[in-house]
Short mmCIF file of N, CA and C in Angstrom, two decimals:
data_model
loop_
_atom_site.label_atom_id
_atom_site.label_comp_id
_atom_site.label_asym_id
_atom_site.label_seq_id
_atom_site.Cartn_x
_atom_site.Cartn_y
_atom_site.Cartn_z
N MET A 1 77.69 89.46 145.12
CA MET A 1 76.67 90.03 144.07
C MET A 1 76.12 91.47 144.86
N THR A 2 76.34 92.46 143.92
CA THR A 2 75.84 93.81 144.45
C THR A 2 74.23 94.16 143.61
N SER A 3 73.56 94.51 144.40
CA SER A 3 72.10 94.70 143.94
C SER A 3 71.50 96.06 144.84
N ALA A 4 70.61 96.50 143.84
CA ALA A 4 69.91 97.71 144.64
C ALA A 4 68.44 97.66 143.71
N LEU A 5 67.48 98.01 144.43
CA LEU A 5 66.13 98.16 144.19
C LEU A 5 65.54 99.35 144.75
N TRP A 6 65.09 100.40 143.75
CA TRP A 6 64.37 101.33 144.40
C TRP A 6 62.80 101.21 143.54
N GLY A 7 61.97 101.68 144.62
CA GLY A 7 60.65 101.79 143.83
C GLY A 7 59.89 102.96 144.22
N GLY A 8 59.05 103.50 143.92
CA GLY A 8 58.16 104.91 144.14
C GLY A 8 56.74 104.22 143.69
N CYS A 9 55.84 104.87 144.91
CA CYS A 9 54.46 104.61 144.56
C CYS A 9 53.83 105.93 144.87
N ALA A 10 52.71 106.15 144.35
CA ALA A 10 51.97 107.62 144.41
C ALA A 10 51.73 107.83 146.15
N SER A 11 51.85 109.43 146.28
CA SER A 11 51.99 109.68 147.50
C SER A 11 50.54 109.69 148.44
N ASP A 12 49.61 109.59 147.59
CA ASP A 12 48.11 109.69 148.11
C ASP A 12 47.75 108.21 148.75
N SER A 13 48.14 107.25 148.01
CA SER A 13 47.82 105.87 148.53
C SER A 13 48.87 105.07 147.70
N THR A 14 48.61 103.72 147.99
CA THR A 14 49.76 102.82 147.60
C THR A 14 49.32 102.39 146.04
N VAL A 15 47.97 102.77 145.64
CA VAL A 15 47.64 102.77 144.01
C VAL A 15 47.60 103.93 143.42
N PRO A 16 48.50 103.86 142.24
CA PRO A 16 48.74 105.16 141.75
C PRO A 16 47.53 105.72 141.18
N GLN A 17 47.74 106.99 141.21
CA GLN A 17 46.42 107.43 140.62
C GLN A 17 46.40 107.90 138.97
N PRO A 18 45.49 108.29 138.37
CA PRO A 18 45.54 107.91 136.80
C PRO A 18 46.67 108.98 136.33
N GLY A 19 47.74 108.63 135.36
CA GLY A 19 48.64 109.43 135.16
C GLY A 19 50.28 108.89 136.04
N GLN A 20 49.70 108.46 136.97
CA GLN A 20 50.96 108.16 137.87
C GLN A 20 51.32 106.41 137.98
N VAL A 21 52.24 106.43 137.36
CA VAL A 21 52.51 105.04 137.29
C VAL A 21 53.71 104.60 138.20
N PRO A 22 53.69 103.19 138.49
CA PRO A 22 54.72 103.00 140.06
C PRO A 22 56.05 102.97 139.22
N GLU A 23 56.74 103.15 139.56
CA GLU A 23 58.26 103.23 139.02
C GLU A 23 58.99 102.37 139.80
N LEU A 24 59.83 101.39 139.25
CA LEU A 24 60.83 100.66 139.63
C LEU A 24 61.78 100.62 139.00
N LEU A 25 63.11 101.02 139.65
CA LEU A 25 64.51 100.68 139.00
C LEU A 25 65.47 99.78 139.76
N LEU A 26 65.63 98.59 138.97
CA LEU A 26 66.60 97.39 139.29
C LEU A 26 67.76 97.51 138.70
N ALA A 27 68.96 97.35 139.65
CA ALA A 27 70.13 97.70 139.30
C ALA A 27 70.88 96.20 139.87
N LEU A 28 71.16 95.51 138.94
CA LEU A 28 72.25 94.38 139.68
C LEU A 28 73.76 94.45 139.01
N ASP A 29 74.62 94.22 140.18
CA ASP A 29 76.08 94.57 139.64
C ASP A 29 76.86 93.14 140.25
N PRO A 30 77.67 92.39 140.07
CA PRO A 30 77.77 92.31 138.29
C PRO A 30 76.74 91.32 137.58
N LEU A 31 76.13 91.80 136.90
CA LEU A 31 75.66 90.54 136.18
C LEU A 31 74.99 90.79 134.86
N ARG A 32 75.64 90.01 133.77
CA ARG A 32 75.42 90.13 132.22
C ARG A 32 74.09 89.89 131.92
N ALA A 33 73.50 90.82 131.03
CA ALA A 33 72.11 90.22 130.68
C ALA A 33 72.18 89.30 129.88
N ASP A 34 73.12 88.73 129.00
CA ASP A 34 72.76 87.93 128.19
C ASP A 34 72.97 86.28 129.20
N HIS A 35 73.04 86.56 130.57
CA HIS A 35 72.83 85.41 131.28
C HIS A 35 71.63 85.31 132.04
N LEU A 36 70.84 86.01 131.11
CA LEU A 36 69.10 86.04 132.12
C LEU A 36 68.31 85.34 130.93
N GLY A 37 67.41 84.74 131.43
CA GLY A 37 66.17 84.28 130.32
C GLY A 37 65.30 85.41 130.02
N CYS A 38 65.15 86.46 130.40
CA CYS A 38 64.41 87.28 129.22
C CYS A 38 65.50 88.36 128.44
N TYR A 39 66.62 88.01 128.59
CA TYR A 39 67.53 88.37 127.48
C TYR A 39 67.80 87.13 126.52
N GLY A 40 67.02 86.28 126.47
CA GLY A 40 67.47 84.92 125.72
C GLY A 40 68.24 83.81 125.90
N HIS A 41 68.69 83.99 127.33
CA HIS A 41 69.83 83.02 127.37
C HIS A 41 68.99 81.69 127.37
N PRO A 42 69.50 80.53 126.18
CA PRO A 42 68.71 79.31 126.49
C PRO A 42 68.42 78.51 127.61
N PHE A 43 69.62 78.45 128.48
CA PHE A 43 69.79 77.53 129.62
C PHE A 43 69.56 78.14 131.11
N VAL A 44 69.78 79.04 131.16
CA VAL A 44 69.67 79.75 132.68
C VAL A 44 68.17 80.12 132.78
N GLU A 45 67.81 79.64 134.44
CA GLU A 45 66.40 79.91 134.27
C GLU A 45 66.40 80.80 135.31
N THR A 46 65.65 82.16 135.00
CA THR A 46 65.43 83.10 135.97
C THR A 46 63.91 83.63 135.87
N PRO A 47 63.23 82.92 136.75
CA PRO A 47 61.67 83.25 136.15
C PRO A 47 61.11 84.35 136.96
N ALA A 48 61.47 84.63 137.98
CA ALA A 48 61.11 86.13 138.63
C ALA A 48 61.58 87.04 138.00
N LEU A 49 62.71 87.23 137.47
CA LEU A 49 63.36 88.23 136.77
C LEU A 49 62.33 88.48 135.38
N ASP A 50 62.39 87.27 134.69
CA ASP A 50 61.61 86.82 133.43
C ASP A 50 60.15 87.56 133.60
N ALA A 51 59.33 87.21 134.70
CA ALA A 51 58.04 87.74 134.94
C ALA A 51 57.84 89.33 134.99
N LEU A 52 59.07 89.75 135.87
CA LEU A 52 58.91 91.16 135.71
C LEU A 52 59.11 91.78 134.56
N ALA A 53 60.34 91.34 133.69
CA ALA A 53 60.48 91.86 132.43
C ALA A 53 59.30 91.73 131.50
N ASP A 54 58.41 90.68 131.63
CA ASP A 54 57.44 90.71 130.86
C ASP A 54 56.32 91.75 130.97
N GLU A 55 56.34 92.20 132.10
CA GLU A 55 55.51 93.36 132.31
C GLU A 55 56.11 94.80 132.43
N SER A 56 57.00 94.75 132.17
CA SER A 56 57.87 96.34 132.11
C SER A 56 58.49 96.59 130.93
N ILE A 57 58.87 97.70 131.03
CA ILE A 57 60.20 97.88 129.76
C ILE A 57 61.38 97.46 129.80
N LEU A 58 61.78 96.84 129.05
CA LEU A 58 63.29 95.95 129.03
C LEU A 58 64.22 97.08 128.07
N PHE A 59 65.07 97.20 128.81
CA PHE A 59 66.18 98.11 127.96
C PHE A 59 67.15 96.81 127.44
N GLU A 60 67.28 96.94 126.17
CA GLU A 60 68.05 95.94 125.43
C GLU A 60 69.69 96.25 125.13
N ASN A 61 69.81 97.56 125.51
CA ASN A 61 71.06 98.09 124.52
C ASN A 61 71.38 98.93 125.67
N CYS A 62 72.20 98.51 126.79
CA CYS A 62 72.86 99.40 127.75
C CYS A 62 74.13 98.68 128.18
N THR A 63 75.10 100.02 128.45
CA THR A 63 76.21 99.77 128.97
C THR A 63 76.45 100.61 130.03
N SER A 64 77.40 100.20 130.90
CA SER A 64 77.90 100.99 132.60
C SER A 64 78.57 101.77 132.05
N PRO A 65 78.63 103.27 132.80
CA PRO A 65 79.51 104.34 132.15
C PRO A 65 81.05 104.28 133.00
N ALA A 66 80.72 103.16 133.76
CA ALA A 66 82.23 103.12 134.58
C ALA A 66 82.40 101.42 134.69
N THR A 67 83.65 101.13 135.14
CA THR A 67 84.01 99.49 135.44
C THR A 67 83.82 99.11 136.93
N TRP A 68 83.40 99.94 137.82
CA TRP A 68 82.94 100.11 138.99
C TRP A 68 81.85 100.19 139.61
N THR A 69 81.35 99.57 140.82
CA THR A 69 80.20 99.89 141.08
C THR A 69 79.92 101.22 141.49
N LEU A 70 80.85 102.08 142.31
CA LEU A 70 80.55 103.11 142.83
C LEU A 70 80.12 104.41 142.05
N PRO A 71 81.05 104.37 140.67
CA PRO A 71 80.75 105.63 139.85
C PRO A 71 79.42 105.24 139.22
N ALA A 72 79.24 103.58 138.81
CA ALA A 72 78.07 103.35 138.06
C ALA A 72 76.90 103.58 138.53
N PHE A 73 76.78 103.23 139.61
CA PHE A 73 75.35 103.67 140.44
C PHE A 73 75.43 105.02 140.64
N ALA A 74 75.92 105.53 140.78
CA ALA A 74 76.04 107.31 141.22
C ALA A 74 75.54 107.70 139.64
N SER A 75 76.00 106.91 138.44
CA SER A 75 75.63 107.53 136.92
C SER A 75 74.00 107.14 136.95
N ALA A 76 73.84 105.91 137.52
CA ALA A 76 72.48 105.18 137.36
C ALA A 76 71.39 105.94 138.28
N MET A 77 71.66 106.77 139.15
CA MET A 77 70.79 107.59 140.17
C MET A 77 70.84 109.15 139.82
N THR A 78 71.84 109.63 138.73
CA THR A 78 71.77 111.02 138.90
C THR A 78 71.70 111.09 137.01
N GLY A 79 71.68 110.04 136.05
CA GLY A 79 71.56 110.33 134.56
C GLY A 79 72.80 111.07 134.22
N ARG A 80 74.24 111.14 134.78
CA ARG A 80 75.30 111.57 134.45
C ARG A 80 76.32 110.82 134.38
N TYR A 81 77.30 111.07 133.54
CA TYR A 81 78.53 110.22 133.28
C TYR A 81 79.41 110.59 134.82
N PRO A 82 80.37 109.88 135.09
CA PRO A 82 81.03 109.81 136.22
C PRO A 82 81.98 111.19 136.32
N TYR A 83 82.50 111.69 135.02
CA TYR A 83 82.91 113.02 134.86
C TYR A 83 82.19 114.21 135.22
N ARG A 84 80.77 114.10 135.06
CA ARG A 84 79.91 115.26 135.38
C ARG A 84 79.34 114.97 136.72
N HIS A 85 79.21 113.89 137.39
CA HIS A 85 78.97 113.81 138.83
C HIS A 85 79.84 114.08 140.15
N GLY A 86 81.17 113.66 139.14
CA GLY A 86 82.22 113.97 139.99
C GLY A 86 82.71 112.58 140.97
N VAL A 87 81.79 111.54 141.16
CA VAL A 87 82.17 110.01 141.86
C VAL A 87 83.01 109.39 141.16
N VAL A 88 84.31 109.48 141.27
CA VAL A 88 85.26 108.81 140.24
C VAL A 88 86.19 107.77 141.33
N GLY A 89 86.20 108.14 142.68
CA GLY A 89 87.09 107.18 143.45
C GLY A 89 88.01 108.02 144.07
N GLY A 90 89.25 107.42 144.89
CA GLY A 90 89.97 108.01 145.50
C GLY A 90 89.36 109.31 146.41
N GLU A 91 89.86 110.45 146.45
CA GLU A 91 89.14 111.38 147.44
C GLU A 91 87.72 111.90 146.74
N ARG A 92 87.47 111.30 145.70
CA ARG A 92 85.94 111.69 145.47
C ARG A 92 84.91 110.45 145.25
N MET A 93 84.64 110.27 146.62
CA MET A 93 83.76 109.11 146.77
C MET A 93 82.26 109.36 147.19
N SER A 94 82.06 110.76 147.02
CA SER A 94 80.34 111.17 147.32
C SER A 94 80.22 112.16 146.35
N LEU A 95 78.67 112.50 146.09
CA LEU A 95 78.18 113.31 145.17
C LEU A 95 78.05 114.56 145.79
N PRO A 96 78.30 115.81 145.14
CA PRO A 96 78.35 117.00 145.60
C PRO A 96 76.96 117.32 146.10
N PRO A 97 76.61 118.18 146.91
CA PRO A 97 75.30 118.27 147.30
C PRO A 97 74.24 119.16 146.25
N GLY A 98 74.66 119.74 145.22
CA GLY A 98 74.20 120.29 143.98
C GLY A 98 73.62 119.39 143.26
N VAL A 99 73.96 118.00 143.19
CA VAL A 99 73.86 117.06 141.98
C VAL A 99 72.51 116.34 142.23
N PRO A 100 71.64 116.53 141.40
CA PRO A 100 70.26 115.72 141.97
C PRO A 100 70.20 114.42 141.24
N THR A 101 69.48 113.64 142.53
CA THR A 101 69.34 112.30 142.27
C THR A 101 67.76 111.86 141.87
N PHE A 102 67.87 110.72 141.07
CA PHE A 102 66.52 109.98 140.85
C PHE A 102 65.59 110.25 141.73
N ALA A 103 65.94 109.77 143.13
CA ALA A 103 65.05 109.66 144.21
C ALA A 103 64.41 110.87 144.55
N GLU A 104 65.47 112.34 144.54
CA GLU A 104 64.74 113.60 144.64
C GLU A 104 63.93 114.21 143.79
N GLY A 105 64.29 113.68 142.25
CA GLY A 105 63.21 113.84 141.40
C GLY A 105 61.78 112.97 141.52
N MET A 106 61.67 111.86 141.93
CA MET A 106 60.51 111.13 142.32
C MET A 106 59.64 112.01 143.51
N ARG A 107 60.58 112.25 144.31
CA ARG A 107 59.85 112.89 145.33
C ARG A 107 59.15 114.35 145.14
N ALA A 108 59.77 115.08 144.44
CA ALA A 108 59.42 116.13 143.66
C ALA A 108 58.21 116.12 143.16
N ARG A 109 57.96 114.83 142.40
CA ARG A 109 56.84 114.68 141.41
C ARG A 109 55.84 113.87 142.27
N GLY A 110 55.90 113.76 143.77
CA GLY A 110 54.79 113.21 144.52
C GLY A 110 54.78 111.74 144.72
N TYR A 111 55.98 111.42 144.48
CA TYR A 111 56.16 109.95 144.89
C TYR A 111 57.03 109.53 146.13
N ARG A 112 56.69 108.43 147.01
CA ARG A 112 57.54 108.13 147.85
C ARG A 112 58.42 106.85 147.53
N THR A 113 59.36 107.00 148.02
CA THR A 113 60.60 105.85 147.44
C THR A 113 61.16 105.10 148.35
N LYS A 114 61.37 103.90 148.32
CA LYS A 114 61.77 102.70 148.94
C LYS A 114 63.06 102.05 148.12
N GLY A 115 64.29 102.02 148.99
CA GLY A 115 65.28 101.49 148.54
C GLY A 115 65.57 100.32 149.10
N PHE A 116 66.32 99.20 148.64
CA PHE A 116 66.68 97.95 149.28
C PHE A 116 68.37 97.90 148.60
N ALA A 117 69.28 97.87 149.26
CA ALA A 117 70.64 97.77 148.59
C ALA A 117 71.32 96.84 149.27
N ALA A 118 72.14 96.08 148.62
CA ALA A 118 73.04 95.03 149.33
C ALA A 118 74.72 95.59 149.01
N VAL A 119 74.63 96.72 149.18
CA VAL A 119 75.95 97.62 149.04
C VAL A 119 76.07 98.82 149.76
N GLY A 120 77.30 99.04 150.57
CA GLY A 120 77.56 99.79 151.23
C GLY A 120 77.43 101.51 150.54
N TYR A 121 77.59 101.44 149.33
CA TYR A 121 77.69 102.80 148.53
C TYR A 121 76.45 103.44 148.70
N PHE A 122 75.30 103.14 149.09
CA PHE A 122 74.28 103.84 149.42
C PHE A 122 74.07 104.51 150.69
N ARG A 123 75.15 104.39 151.38
CA ARG A 123 75.32 105.13 153.02
C ARG A 123 74.74 106.66 152.65
N GLU A 124 74.24 107.10 153.69
CA GLU A 124 74.15 108.62 153.54
C GLU A 124 75.40 109.37 152.83
N GLU A 125 76.75 108.96 153.51
CA GLU A 125 77.80 109.82 153.32
C GLU A 125 78.26 109.70 151.74
N THR A 126 77.45 108.95 151.05
CA THR A 126 77.94 109.10 149.45
C THR A 126 77.00 109.89 148.51
N GLY A 127 75.90 110.10 149.24
CA GLY A 127 74.92 110.88 148.52
C GLY A 127 74.23 110.53 147.30
N ILE A 128 74.57 109.26 146.90
CA ILE A 128 73.97 108.38 145.98
C ILE A 128 72.54 108.07 146.34
N GLY A 129 72.31 107.59 147.46
CA GLY A 129 70.69 107.33 148.06
C GLY A 129 69.96 108.74 148.51
N ARG A 130 70.38 109.69 148.01
CA ARG A 130 69.77 110.98 148.57
C ARG A 130 68.51 111.16 148.11
N GLY A 131 67.37 111.44 149.07
CA GLY A 131 65.89 111.29 148.37
C GLY A 131 65.58 110.10 148.64
N ILE A 132 66.16 109.23 148.92
CA ILE A 132 65.39 107.87 148.98
C ILE A 132 64.57 107.90 150.59
N ASP A 133 63.29 107.71 150.54
CA ASP A 133 62.39 107.93 151.81
C ASP A 133 62.69 106.79 152.87
N SER A 134 62.72 105.73 152.34
CA SER A 134 63.37 104.71 153.39
C SER A 134 64.32 103.99 152.75
N LEU A 135 65.46 103.43 153.23
CA LEU A 135 66.26 102.69 152.40
C LEU A 135 66.86 101.35 153.47
N GLU A 136 66.91 100.33 153.12
CA GLU A 136 67.30 99.18 153.65
C GLU A 136 68.58 98.67 153.30
N LEU A 137 69.54 98.65 153.88
CA LEU A 137 70.94 98.00 153.71
C LEU A 137 71.04 96.68 154.06
N PHE A 138 71.50 95.79 153.04
CA PHE A 138 71.68 94.40 153.28
C PHE A 138 72.95 94.14 153.45
N ILE A 139 73.82 94.59 154.16
CA ILE A 139 75.46 94.63 153.91
C ILE A 139 75.75 93.56 155.14
N GLY A 140 76.81 92.81 154.76
CA GLY A 140 77.30 91.79 155.71
C GLY A 140 77.94 90.63 154.92
N GLY A 141 78.56 89.88 155.60
CA GLY A 141 79.23 88.65 155.22
C GLY A 141 80.63 88.88 154.63
N PRO A 142 81.29 88.00 153.85
CA PRO A 142 82.44 88.16 153.63
C PRO A 142 82.74 89.26 152.37
N THR A 143 83.48 89.88 152.17
CA THR A 143 84.17 90.66 151.16
C THR A 143 85.57 90.69 150.78
N SER A 144 85.68 90.60 149.69
CA SER A 144 86.98 90.87 149.15
C SER A 144 87.85 92.42 149.50
N ASP A 145 89.18 92.22 149.42
CA ASP A 145 89.84 93.39 149.72
C ASP A 145 90.15 94.36 148.64
N ARG A 146 89.50 94.12 147.34
CA ARG A 146 89.75 94.41 145.93
C ARG A 146 89.25 95.76 145.71
N SER A 147 88.33 96.33 146.59
CA SER A 147 88.00 97.74 146.41
C SER A 147 88.87 98.82 146.88
N ALA A 148 89.38 98.22 148.42
CA ALA A 148 90.19 98.95 149.25
C ALA A 148 91.62 98.96 148.06
N ARG A 149 92.06 97.93 147.76
CA ARG A 149 93.15 98.01 146.87
C ARG A 149 92.96 98.81 145.84
N TYR A 150 91.97 98.95 144.85
CA TYR A 150 91.86 99.98 144.07
C TYR A 150 91.68 101.26 144.54
N GLN A 151 91.05 101.46 145.65
CA GLN A 151 91.34 102.91 146.17
C GLN A 151 92.59 103.67 146.41
N ALA A 152 93.05 102.55 146.94
CA ALA A 152 94.58 102.76 147.40
C ALA A 152 95.63 103.33 146.04
N ALA A 153 95.14 102.68 145.07
CA ALA A 153 95.78 102.83 143.94
C ALA A 153 95.39 104.08 143.12
N VAL A 154 94.25 104.68 143.30
CA VAL A 154 93.89 105.61 142.56
C VAL A 154 94.40 106.92 143.13
#
């Protein structure tokens, strides 16, 4: 499973100032929403995610703009469709320098950002994590060759 988590806290302290709300973006790939308790699955138990959802804005009608992780996460971090940010695979595996990211926007508004990702697509060369002040990558273990085969075919 691929996952990513970004957070932002107010720059003056770890407690947000009036009008500054801590921001959290949680992205899980691949995970179907209808397989989580907070989205109504009757048997699957996801108590930590359900508790977070109870205190958060829960988006109930979302679709991915891409069929695979790299352009989908690039879209999540830029708010743009893949044909607009340009990360579509093959020779186009990184964000162009002029494309702003969520983390850069948070920084411009006085937030510090922290990221945790279990996918290599957030490495510096992709530009997707551009603007995240502190990024921890949890990469390792067995991987399939599916992504490499796809890239070779693109």
